[in-house]
Amino acid sequence: MTTERDHRMVVDDDLDVAPDASSRHTALLDVVGLLARLVLGGVLIVAGALKMGNPEGAARAVQAYRVMPYEVATYVGYALPYVEIIVGALLVVGLFTRVTAAIGGILMFAFIIGISQAWARGFTIDCGCFGGGGQVAAAQTKYPQEIARDIGLALCGAWLVRRPRSLASLDRALFGA
Amino acid sequence: MAQRPDEKAANARQAKIDAARKASKTGPNRIIVASVVAVVAIIAVVAGVIINSEASKNAITQGGKALPAGVSAMGQGWVANAAVAKPDAPTLSIYEDFRCPVCQELESAFGSEIEKAAQAGTVKVAYHFKTVIDSHYPTGNSQQAASDALCAADAGAFWKYHDALYANQPTEGTDFTAAQFLSFAEQAGISGDKLKTFQACVKAGKYMNYVKSTEDASFKNGITGTPAVFLNHKAVKWTAFQTSAGDPDPAAFAAMLTSGTVPAGKVDADLAKAKDVS
C-alpha cells in the first residue's frame, strides 16, 4: 500500500540514516531469517519424511503420550507427517512465511508440552520426533535434549513470526515482501 | 510504533516496490495464491489420513479374523494350557513379541520354567501377543509370527513352535522369512494333514486380526512395551530374579509360580498402573 506516510518515511530515511549501513543491517537480518526458515523447515521435512510409510508407528508414537483419546491420537499420528512436510516445504521456499512459521512454532510448542507432561508423569517414551517413538527403557529417555531442541526450533518460528522478511524467499519473489 | 532505522529503510523500499507493482498491475494476487496453497495443503493432509487409515484396515483384513481356541472376543488373552491348567492355578500373563530381543532374554532366562509349570497345570499361562517391533519396522512380521504360533497351537505344537521362533529370532530390524515360518512347523513335529492345515492357516494369516486386537487392547491397558509378566494380575519385575552372581535365578522364579504371589520387592513399579486382563 502506498500512502503519504510511506513517502514521508522514504524522505526521513534518506535524511537521517546512512543508506549503506542500514541496508547492511537489513541484509544481515534477512540472512538470519533465511537460516531460521531453513532450520525449522528442514527439520520439519526430515521429521515428516522419516515417519512416512509407517502410519501405525506414527500413530503409536502419538498414543504413547497419552494426552488425547486413543482414536484421536491415531488420526493425529496419520496426519502429522503430511502436516510437517507441507509446513516444512513452505518454510524452505519461504511462501507465506509468517503463517507457516506460526504453525511450525505452534507444533513445536505442542511437542514441548507433550514431552514435558510425559516426563512429569514418569513415562519412559521416545519422543517419536523422527520416527520411532513409544516405550523405551528408562535409561534411553532423552527428555532434556528433546525439549531443548524443540525450544530452539520454536525460537526459529518466533523470529519469523516477528520478522518474516528473509533472503531468497518466494514471498519476496512473488509479492515483493 | 518505534521502528529501527533499517526496518524503516526496508519499509521504504517495500513501499516503492508496492507502488511500482500497483502501478503496473502485474504479479500474482496474494489472496489467490494463499487460497490455492491452503486448499492443496488441506487436500494433501486429508488424503494422507484416508490413505493411511485404509492401508491399516487392509493390513488387518488381509488376514483372517479367527479367534484362537478358548478365546471368546477380540483383545482377550489366549490361554496356552487351558486343557491341563488346574482350576485353582494362579494366572501367569505374558505379553510378548516374537521379534523383541528382551522377550528372547525372558525366554532364555525363565522360558523352560514357565513351560514346565504350564504343562504340569500348576499355572494358567495366558499369552497376549504384541507387535511392538512392527511399529518400528512396519513389515507386520511380528504379527505374522504370533498368528503362525497360534496356527501351530491348532496342531498341538504351540510350545515347540514358540521355542523355534525364539531360537531363530532375526536380528532387530530384520524379518522371519516365509520359509522359516513353514520350516519351524516341521521342527515342531507337525506333519501329515496337520501340516497341510498349518500351511493353509499361515497362508491365510488366520489370526492376524486377533493379534492386532491383543496389541491394541494391551496398549490401551497401559502395557506398551514387551515383555511384560503378570502373576495373578500383579506386574512381575522378572529381571529381579537373580542369583547373587547376577545370573537369572530360575529356581526363585519357579518358586514364585508355585506360590502364586509376587514376592515383595519383585513387583514391577513401572507397570503399577497397567491393567492385566486375563
Short mmCIF file of C-alpha atoms in Angstrom, two decimals:
data_model
loop_
_atom_site.label_atom_id
_atom_site.label_comp_id
_atom_site.label_asym_id
_atom_site.label_seq_id
_atom_site.Cartn_x
_atom_site.Cartn_y
_atom_site.Cartn_z
CA MET A 1 0.00 0.00 0.00
CA THR A 2 1.34 3.40 -0.89
CA THR A 3 0.36 6.33 1.26
CA GLU A 4 1.57 9.77 2.04
CA ARG A 5 3.12 8.40 5.22
CA ASP A 6 5.21 5.87 3.36
CA HIS A 7 6.62 8.51 1.14
CA ARG A 8 7.48 10.61 4.10
CA MET A 9 9.35 7.69 5.56
CA VAL A 10 11.48 7.43 2.48
CA VAL A 11 12.40 11.01 2.86
CA ASP A 12 13.21 10.51 6.56
CA ASP A 13 15.47 7.60 5.82
CA ASP A 14 17.32 9.41 3.17
CA LEU A 15 17.89 12.21 5.61
CA ASP A 16 18.97 10.60 8.86
CA VAL A 17 20.40 7.16 8.07
CA ALA A 18 23.47 6.32 6.14
CA PRO A 19 21.91 4.11 3.46
CA ASP A 20 24.69 1.53 3.11
CA ALA A 21 24.95 0.88 6.88
CA SER A 22 21.22 0.34 7.27
CA SER A 23 20.94 -1.87 4.21
CA ARG A 24 23.83 -3.98 5.51
CA HIS A 25 21.99 -4.43 8.81
CA THR A 26 18.78 -5.35 6.99
CA ALA A 27 20.65 -7.81 4.80
CA LEU A 28 22.09 -9.44 7.90
CA LEU A 29 18.63 -9.78 9.45
CA ASP A 30 17.38 -11.23 6.16
CA VAL A 31 20.11 -13.87 6.33
CA VAL A 32 19.10 -14.74 9.90
CA GLY A 33 15.52 -15.10 8.61
CA LEU A 34 16.72 -17.40 5.84
CA LEU A 35 18.62 -19.56 8.36
CA ALA A 36 15.58 -19.72 10.66
CA ARG A 37 13.44 -20.82 7.70
CA LEU A 38 15.91 -23.47 6.58
CA VAL A 39 16.47 -24.87 10.08
CA LEU A 40 12.80 -25.08 11.12
CA GLY A 41 11.60 -26.08 7.65
CA GLY A 42 14.40 -28.55 7.09
CA VAL A 43 13.87 -30.28 10.43
CA LEU A 44 10.11 -30.49 9.80
CA ILE A 45 10.65 -32.05 6.36
CA VAL A 46 13.10 -34.63 7.72
CA ALA A 47 10.83 -35.43 10.68
CA GLY A 48 7.82 -35.88 8.40
CA ALA A 49 9.70 -37.90 5.80
CA LEU A 50 11.08 -40.33 8.38
CA LYS A 51 7.52 -41.07 9.56
CA MET A 52 6.25 -41.74 6.04
CA GLY A 53 5.47 -45.35 5.23
CA ASN A 54 4.87 -46.24 8.86
CA PRO A 55 1.45 -44.84 9.78
CA GLU A 56 0.92 -47.38 12.55
CA GLY A 57 4.24 -46.44 14.14
CA ALA A 58 3.41 -42.73 13.88
CA ALA A 59 0.01 -43.39 15.48
CA ARG A 60 1.62 -45.40 18.29
CA ALA A 61 4.14 -42.61 18.91
CA VAL A 62 1.31 -40.11 19.43
CA GLN A 63 -0.74 -42.56 21.52
CA ALA A 64 2.26 -43.15 23.79
CA TYR A 65 1.97 -39.56 25.10
CA ARG A 66 -1.48 -40.47 26.49
CA VAL A 67 -2.72 -36.90 26.01
CA MET A 68 -5.52 -37.48 23.53
CA PRO A 69 -8.13 -40.22 23.35
CA TYR A 70 -6.76 -43.34 21.63
CA GLU A 71 -8.71 -42.92 18.37
CA VAL A 72 -7.96 -39.20 18.11
CA ALA A 73 -4.26 -39.88 18.65
CA THR A 74 -4.39 -42.45 15.84
CA TYR A 75 -5.61 -39.87 13.32
CA VAL A 76 -3.22 -37.20 14.59
CA GLY A 77 -0.44 -39.75 14.04
CA TYR A 78 -1.65 -40.38 10.49
CA ALA A 79 -1.87 -36.65 9.68
CA LEU A 80 1.29 -35.38 11.37
CA PRO A 81 3.87 -36.46 8.74
CA TYR A 82 1.91 -34.70 5.97
CA VAL A 83 1.45 -31.53 8.03
CA GLU A 84 5.17 -31.48 8.87
CA ILE A 85 6.28 -31.93 5.27
CA ILE A 86 3.89 -29.30 3.89
CA VAL A 87 4.71 -26.69 6.55
CA GLY A 88 8.41 -27.52 6.23
CA ALA A 89 8.37 -27.16 2.45
CA LEU A 90 6.56 -23.82 2.61
CA LEU A 91 9.15 -22.57 5.11
CA VAL A 92 12.07 -23.71 2.99
CA VAL A 93 10.76 -21.93 -0.11
CA GLY A 94 9.62 -19.00 2.03
CA LEU A 95 5.98 -18.83 0.98
CA PHE A 96 3.62 -17.21 3.49
CA THR A 97 6.49 -17.26 5.92
CA ARG A 98 4.68 -15.61 8.83
CA VAL A 99 1.72 -18.02 8.78
CA THR A 100 3.77 -21.18 8.19
CA ALA A 101 6.30 -20.14 10.83
CA ALA A 102 3.43 -19.64 13.27
CA ILE A 103 2.11 -23.14 12.50
CA GLY A 104 5.61 -24.63 12.82
CA GLY A 105 6.18 -22.78 16.09
CA ILE A 106 2.82 -23.93 17.48
CA LEU A 107 3.70 -27.51 16.50
CA MET A 108 6.99 -27.22 18.41
CA PHE A 109 5.20 -25.70 21.38
CA ALA A 110 2.74 -28.62 21.38
CA PHE A 111 5.63 -31.11 21.21
CA ILE A 112 7.36 -29.38 24.14
CA ILE A 113 4.17 -29.65 26.22
CA GLY A 114 3.69 -33.29 25.19
CA ILE A 115 7.25 -34.28 26.04
CA SER A 116 7.19 -32.35 29.33
CA GLN A 117 3.99 -33.99 30.52
CA ALA A 118 5.31 -37.44 29.56
CA TRP A 119 8.44 -36.70 31.58
CA ALA A 120 6.44 -35.34 34.53
CA ARG A 121 4.09 -38.33 34.53
CA GLY A 122 7.05 -40.70 34.62
CA PHE A 123 6.51 -42.31 31.21
CA THR A 124 9.59 -43.77 29.58
CA ILE A 125 8.96 -42.98 25.93
CA ASP A 126 10.93 -41.84 22.93
CA CYS A 127 9.51 -38.57 21.56
CA GLY A 128 9.00 -40.20 18.17
CA CYS A 129 10.01 -36.91 16.62
CA PHE A 130 11.91 -38.57 13.77
CA GLY A 131 10.00 -41.84 13.51
CA GLY A 132 10.32 -44.50 16.17
CA GLY A 133 8.67 -43.43 19.39
CA GLY A 134 6.78 -45.34 22.01
CA GLN A 135 8.08 -47.17 25.05
CA VAL A 136 11.82 -47.29 25.70
CA ALA A 137 13.92 -48.26 28.69
CA ALA A 138 14.13 -45.60 31.40
CA ALA A 139 17.83 -45.09 30.66
CA GLN A 140 17.06 -44.40 27.00
CA THR A 141 14.79 -41.42 27.54
CA LYS A 142 16.20 -38.12 26.26
CA TYR A 143 13.66 -35.62 27.56
CA PRO A 144 16.02 -32.67 28.25
CA GLN A 145 17.67 -32.91 24.82
CA GLU A 146 14.34 -33.30 23.06
CA ILE A 147 12.85 -30.29 24.85
CA ALA A 148 15.97 -28.15 24.25
CA ARG A 149 15.91 -28.96 20.55
CA ASP A 150 12.23 -28.12 20.24
CA ILE A 151 12.69 -24.83 22.13
CA GLY A 152 15.41 -23.89 19.64
CA LEU A 153 13.08 -24.71 16.75
CA ALA A 154 10.20 -22.82 18.36
CA LEU A 155 12.51 -19.77 18.60
CA CYS A 156 13.18 -20.03 14.84
CA GLY A 157 9.40 -19.91 14.37
CA ALA A 158 9.05 -16.96 16.75
CA TRP A 159 11.74 -14.99 14.92
CA LEU A 160 9.96 -15.46 11.60
CA VAL A 161 6.57 -14.53 13.03
CA ARG A 162 8.09 -11.30 14.35
CA ARG A 163 10.15 -10.63 11.23
CA PRO A 164 9.02 -12.83 8.32
CA ARG A 165 11.19 -10.98 5.82
CA SER A 166 14.16 -13.10 4.71
CA LEU A 167 16.63 -13.64 1.93
CA ALA A 168 15.69 -15.76 -1.09
CA SER A 169 12.03 -16.26 -0.30
CA LEU A 170 9.08 -16.80 -2.59
CA ASP A 171 7.29 -14.15 -0.54
CA ARG A 172 9.80 -11.64 -1.88
CA ALA A 173 9.90 -13.03 -5.40
CA LEU A 174 6.12 -13.19 -5.81
CA PHE A 175 4.82 -10.42 -3.65
CA GLY A 176 7.90 -8.31 -3.04
CA ALA A 177 7.58 -8.84 0.70
CA MET B 1 5.47 2.04 16.87
CA ALA B 2 9.17 2.69 17.07
CA GLN B 3 10.96 1.21 14.11
CA ARG B 4 14.64 0.61 13.74
CA PRO B 5 16.20 2.73 11.03
CA ASP B 6 17.00 -0.30 8.92
CA GLU B 7 13.42 -1.53 9.19
CA LYS B 8 12.31 1.88 8.11
CA ALA B 9 14.62 1.72 5.16
CA ALA B 10 13.31 -1.69 4.26
CA ASN B 11 9.75 -0.47 4.63
CA ALA B 12 10.56 2.38 2.38
CA ARG B 13 11.94 0.05 -0.24
CA GLN B 14 8.86 -2.06 0.21
CA ALA B 15 6.68 0.95 -0.33
CA LYS B 16 8.49 1.69 -3.56
CA ILE B 17 8.11 -1.89 -4.71
CA ASP B 18 4.44 -1.87 -3.81
CA ALA B 19 3.96 1.35 -5.62
CA ALA B 20 5.68 0.03 -8.72
CA ARG B 21 3.69 -3.19 -8.58
CA LYS B 22 0.42 -1.37 -8.12
CA ALA B 23 1.21 0.95 -10.98
CA SER B 24 1.97 -1.91 -13.37
CA LYS B 25 -0.92 -4.12 -12.08
CA THR B 26 1.11 -7.26 -12.59
CA GLY B 27 2.31 -10.06 -10.33
CA PRO B 28 0.34 -12.78 -8.61
CA ASN B 29 -2.51 -11.98 -6.29
CA ARG B 30 -1.61 -12.84 -2.74
CA ILE B 31 -5.10 -13.96 -1.78
CA ILE B 32 -5.45 -16.28 -4.76
CA VAL B 33 -2.03 -17.87 -4.17
CA ALA B 34 -2.81 -18.28 -0.45
CA SER B 35 -6.16 -19.91 -1.21
CA VAL B 36 -4.63 -22.33 -3.69
CA VAL B 37 -1.81 -23.29 -1.29
CA ALA B 38 -4.25 -23.73 1.62
CA VAL B 39 -6.65 -25.88 -0.42
CA VAL B 40 -3.84 -28.06 -1.79
CA ALA B 41 -2.36 -28.47 1.71
CA ILE B 42 -5.70 -29.44 3.24
CA ILE B 43 -6.45 -31.92 0.46
CA ALA B 44 -2.99 -33.47 0.85
CA VAL B 45 -3.39 -33.92 4.62
CA VAL B 46 -6.92 -35.32 4.38
CA ALA B 47 -5.92 -37.66 1.54
CA GLY B 48 -2.91 -38.78 3.56
CA VAL B 49 -5.04 -39.60 6.59
CA ILE B 50 -7.56 -41.51 4.47
CA ILE B 51 -4.83 -43.45 2.66
CA ASN B 52 -3.16 -44.36 5.94
CA SER B 53 -6.32 -45.47 7.70
CA GLU B 54 -7.38 -47.51 4.67
CA ALA B 55 -3.91 -49.06 4.48
CA SER B 56 -4.10 -50.02 8.15
CA LYS B 57 -7.54 -51.57 7.63
CA ASN B 58 -6.25 -53.53 4.64
CA ALA B 59 -3.24 -54.70 6.62
CA ILE B 60 -5.59 -56.16 9.18
CA THR B 61 -8.29 -57.55 6.96
CA GLN B 62 -5.91 -59.28 4.59
CA GLY B 63 -5.52 -61.79 7.38
CA GLY B 64 -8.27 -63.93 8.78
CA LYS B 65 -10.49 -62.87 11.61
CA ALA B 66 -10.46 -66.16 13.52
CA LEU B 67 -10.30 -66.31 17.30
CA PRO B 68 -7.99 -68.92 18.80
CA ALA B 69 -9.47 -71.81 20.77
CA GLY B 70 -10.97 -70.77 24.10
CA VAL B 71 -10.98 -67.03 23.29
CA SER B 72 -14.46 -65.53 23.12
CA ALA B 73 -13.70 -61.98 21.99
CA MET B 74 -11.06 -59.93 20.21
CA GLY B 75 -8.46 -58.45 22.56
CA GLN B 76 -8.59 -61.23 25.15
CA GLY B 77 -5.50 -63.17 26.12
CA TRP B 78 -5.14 -66.75 24.89
CA VAL B 79 -4.61 -69.49 27.49
CA ALA B 80 -1.93 -71.81 26.18
CA ASN B 81 -2.61 -74.67 28.60
CA ALA B 82 -6.38 -74.49 29.10
CA ALA B 83 -6.70 -78.30 28.84
CA VAL B 84 -4.32 -79.07 31.70
CA ALA B 85 -4.42 -75.96 33.95
CA LYS B 86 -5.77 -76.79 37.41
CA PRO B 87 -8.92 -74.82 38.27
CA ASP B 88 -7.28 -73.07 41.21
CA ALA B 89 -3.96 -72.44 39.46
CA PRO B 90 -2.69 -68.84 39.51
CA THR B 91 -2.75 -66.96 36.22
CA LEU B 92 0.56 -66.05 34.62
CA SER B 93 0.07 -63.46 31.89
CA ILE B 94 2.84 -62.92 29.38
CA TYR B 95 2.85 -60.03 26.91
CA GLU B 96 5.39 -60.78 24.24
CA ASP B 97 6.56 -60.04 20.72
CA PHE B 98 8.48 -62.80 18.95
CA ARG B 99 10.83 -60.26 17.38
CA CYS B 100 11.65 -58.41 20.60
CA PRO B 101 15.19 -59.07 21.88
CA VAL B 102 14.28 -58.60 25.56
CA CYS B 103 11.46 -61.14 25.14
CA GLN B 104 14.14 -63.55 23.99
CA GLU B 105 16.07 -62.78 27.18
CA LEU B 106 12.98 -63.58 29.26
CA GLU B 107 12.55 -66.77 27.26
CA SER B 108 16.13 -67.91 27.77
CA ALA B 109 16.06 -66.98 31.47
CA PHE B 110 12.71 -68.46 32.53
CA GLY B 111 11.06 -69.93 29.43
CA SER B 112 11.61 -73.54 30.44
CA GLU B 113 10.26 -72.89 33.99
CA ILE B 114 7.14 -71.30 32.51
CA GLU B 115 6.70 -74.19 30.08
CA LYS B 116 7.16 -76.82 32.80
CA ALA B 117 4.65 -75.19 35.13
CA ALA B 118 2.22 -74.77 32.22
CA GLN B 119 2.44 -78.39 31.21
CA ALA B 120 2.04 -79.52 34.82
CA GLY B 121 -1.01 -77.26 35.05
CA THR B 122 0.25 -75.51 38.19
CA VAL B 123 -0.16 -72.14 36.47
CA LYS B 124 -2.63 -70.99 33.85
CA VAL B 125 -0.48 -69.30 31.19
CA ALA B 126 -2.22 -66.57 29.22
CA TYR B 127 -0.39 -65.09 26.25
CA HIS B 128 -1.12 -61.62 24.93
CA PHE B 129 0.70 -61.25 21.66
CA LYS B 130 2.12 -57.83 20.94
CA THR B 131 3.67 -56.27 17.85
CA VAL B 132 5.85 -53.53 19.29
CA ILE B 133 8.66 -54.19 16.82
CA ASP B 134 6.18 -53.87 13.92
CA SER B 135 5.62 -50.24 14.84
CA HIS B 136 9.34 -49.58 14.34
CA TYR B 137 9.88 -51.87 11.35
CA PRO B 138 6.49 -51.88 9.67
CA THR B 139 6.53 -55.24 7.92
CA GLY B 140 3.87 -56.92 10.03
CA ASN B 141 6.36 -59.70 10.71
CA SER B 142 5.78 -59.86 14.49
CA GLN B 143 2.05 -60.04 13.82
CA GLN B 144 2.61 -62.86 11.35
CA ALA B 145 4.85 -64.74 13.80
CA ALA B 146 2.20 -64.64 16.53
CA SER B 147 -0.56 -65.64 14.11
CA ASP B 148 1.56 -68.57 12.93
CA ALA B 149 2.29 -69.63 16.52
CA LEU B 150 -1.47 -69.88 17.02
CA CYS B 151 -1.68 -71.96 13.83
CA ALA B 152 0.90 -74.27 15.45
CA ALA B 153 -1.25 -74.30 18.59
CA ASP B 154 -4.14 -75.61 16.46
CA ALA B 155 -1.85 -78.50 15.55
CA GLY B 156 -0.97 -79.05 19.22
CA ALA B 157 2.59 -77.81 18.84
CA PHE B 158 2.48 -74.31 20.36
CA TRP B 159 5.38 -74.67 22.78
CA LYS B 160 7.78 -76.17 20.27
CA TYR B 161 6.88 -73.57 17.67
CA HIS B 162 7.24 -70.84 20.29
CA ASP B 163 10.72 -72.19 21.16
CA ALA B 164 11.72 -72.35 17.49
CA LEU B 165 10.68 -68.72 16.97
CA TYR B 166 12.85 -67.53 19.85
CA ALA B 167 15.75 -69.81 18.96
CA ASN B 168 15.80 -68.30 15.46
CA GLN B 169 14.84 -64.73 16.28
CA PRO B 170 16.02 -62.41 13.50
CA THR B 171 18.35 -59.57 14.49
CA GLU B 172 16.42 -56.45 15.32
CA GLY B 173 15.04 -54.74 12.25
CA THR B 174 15.00 -57.88 10.11
CA ASP B 175 12.22 -60.40 9.50
CA PHE B 176 11.50 -64.08 9.88
CA THR B 177 11.27 -65.41 6.32
CA ALA B 178 8.19 -67.16 4.93
CA ALA B 179 10.28 -70.32 4.55
CA GLN B 180 11.27 -70.16 8.23
CA PHE B 181 7.66 -69.92 9.35
CA LEU B 182 6.97 -73.17 7.48
CA SER B 183 10.16 -74.98 8.47
CA PHE B 184 9.62 -74.24 12.19
CA ALA B 185 6.42 -76.29 11.94
CA GLU B 186 8.37 -79.32 10.80
CA GLN B 187 10.93 -78.72 13.55
CA ALA B 188 7.99 -78.62 15.96
CA GLY B 189 6.95 -82.05 14.75
CA ILE B 190 3.83 -81.04 12.78
CA SER B 191 3.30 -83.48 9.92
CA GLY B 192 0.76 -85.02 7.57
CA ASP B 193 -2.70 -83.48 7.44
CA LYS B 194 -1.90 -81.26 10.37
CA LEU B 195 0.99 -79.77 8.41
CA LYS B 196 -1.32 -79.06 5.47
CA THR B 197 -3.81 -77.37 7.80
CA PHE B 198 -0.96 -75.41 9.35
CA GLN B 199 0.28 -74.25 5.96
CA ALA B 200 -3.21 -73.12 4.96
CA CYS B 201 -3.55 -71.30 8.29
CA VAL B 202 -0.24 -69.48 7.72
CA LYS B 203 -1.16 -68.61 4.16
CA ALA B 204 -4.48 -67.14 5.25
CA GLY B 205 -2.92 -65.29 8.17
CA LYS B 206 -5.78 -66.80 10.13
CA TYR B 207 -5.14 -64.99 13.44
CA MET B 208 -3.72 -61.70 12.12
CA ASN B 209 -6.74 -59.69 13.25
CA TYR B 210 -6.74 -61.37 16.63
CA VAL B 211 -3.05 -60.50 17.20
CA LYS B 212 -3.72 -56.89 16.21
CA SER B 213 -6.59 -56.87 18.72
CA THR B 214 -4.43 -58.07 21.62
CA GLU B 215 -1.77 -55.49 20.72
CA ASP B 216 -4.36 -52.69 20.77
CA ALA B 217 -6.19 -53.92 23.88
CA SER B 218 -2.99 -54.28 25.89
CA PHE B 219 -1.74 -50.88 24.73
CA LYS B 220 -4.99 -49.30 25.92
CA ASN B 221 -4.50 -51.07 29.24
CA GLY B 222 -1.10 -49.44 29.65
CA ILE B 223 1.08 -52.34 28.56
CA THR B 224 3.01 -50.55 25.84
CA GLY B 225 6.32 -52.38 25.89
CA THR B 226 7.44 -56.00 25.84
CA PRO B 227 7.92 -58.27 27.58
CA ALA B 228 5.52 -57.79 30.47
CA VAL B 229 4.81 -60.52 33.01
CA PHE B 230 1.93 -60.57 35.48
CA LEU B 231 1.16 -63.15 38.12
CA ASN B 232 -2.45 -63.01 39.24
CA HIS B 233 -2.60 -59.55 37.63
CA LYS B 234 0.37 -58.21 39.60
CA ALA B 235 3.28 -56.97 37.48
CA VAL B 236 6.42 -59.07 37.94
CA LYS B 237 9.87 -57.48 37.74
CA TRP B 238 11.29 -60.64 36.18
CA THR B 239 14.77 -59.18 35.82
CA ALA B 240 14.95 -59.04 39.65
CA PHE B 241 15.05 -62.85 39.87
CA GLN B 242 18.81 -63.07 40.02
CA THR B 243 21.38 -65.11 41.81
CA SER B 244 23.97 -63.29 43.89
CA ALA B 245 26.30 -63.64 40.88
CA GLY B 246 23.82 -61.66 38.76
CA ASP B 247 22.64 -64.59 36.65
CA PRO B 248 18.95 -65.39 36.16
CA ASP B 249 17.59 -67.48 39.04
CA PRO B 250 15.09 -69.94 37.54
CA ALA B 251 14.55 -71.69 40.89
CA ALA B 252 13.34 -68.47 42.52
CA PHE B 253 11.11 -67.76 39.54
CA ALA B 254 9.66 -71.26 39.67
CA ALA B 255 9.03 -70.85 43.41
CA MET B 256 7.06 -67.70 42.70
CA LEU B 257 4.95 -69.54 40.11
CA THR B 258 4.18 -72.26 42.64
CA SER B 259 3.31 -69.80 45.41
CA GLY B 260 1.06 -67.71 43.17
CA THR B 261 2.21 -64.44 44.72
CA VAL B 262 4.86 -61.97 43.62
CA PRO B 263 7.44 -61.57 46.43
CA ALA B 264 7.83 -58.11 47.93
CA GLY B 265 10.45 -56.14 46.05
CA LYS B 266 9.86 -58.10 42.86
CA VAL B 267 6.77 -56.15 41.84
CA ASP B 268 7.36 -54.06 38.72
CA ALA B 269 6.61 -50.48 39.77
CA ASP B 270 6.86 -49.28 36.14
CA LEU B 271 3.72 -51.27 35.37
CA ALA B 272 1.86 -50.29 38.54
CA LYS B 273 -0.83 -48.51 36.53
CA ALA B 274 -1.05 -51.13 33.80
CA LYS B 275 -4.10 -53.36 33.83
CA ASP B 276 -3.67 -57.06 33.10
CA VAL B 277 -6.91 -58.54 31.83
CA SER B 278 -6.53 -62.31 31.55
#
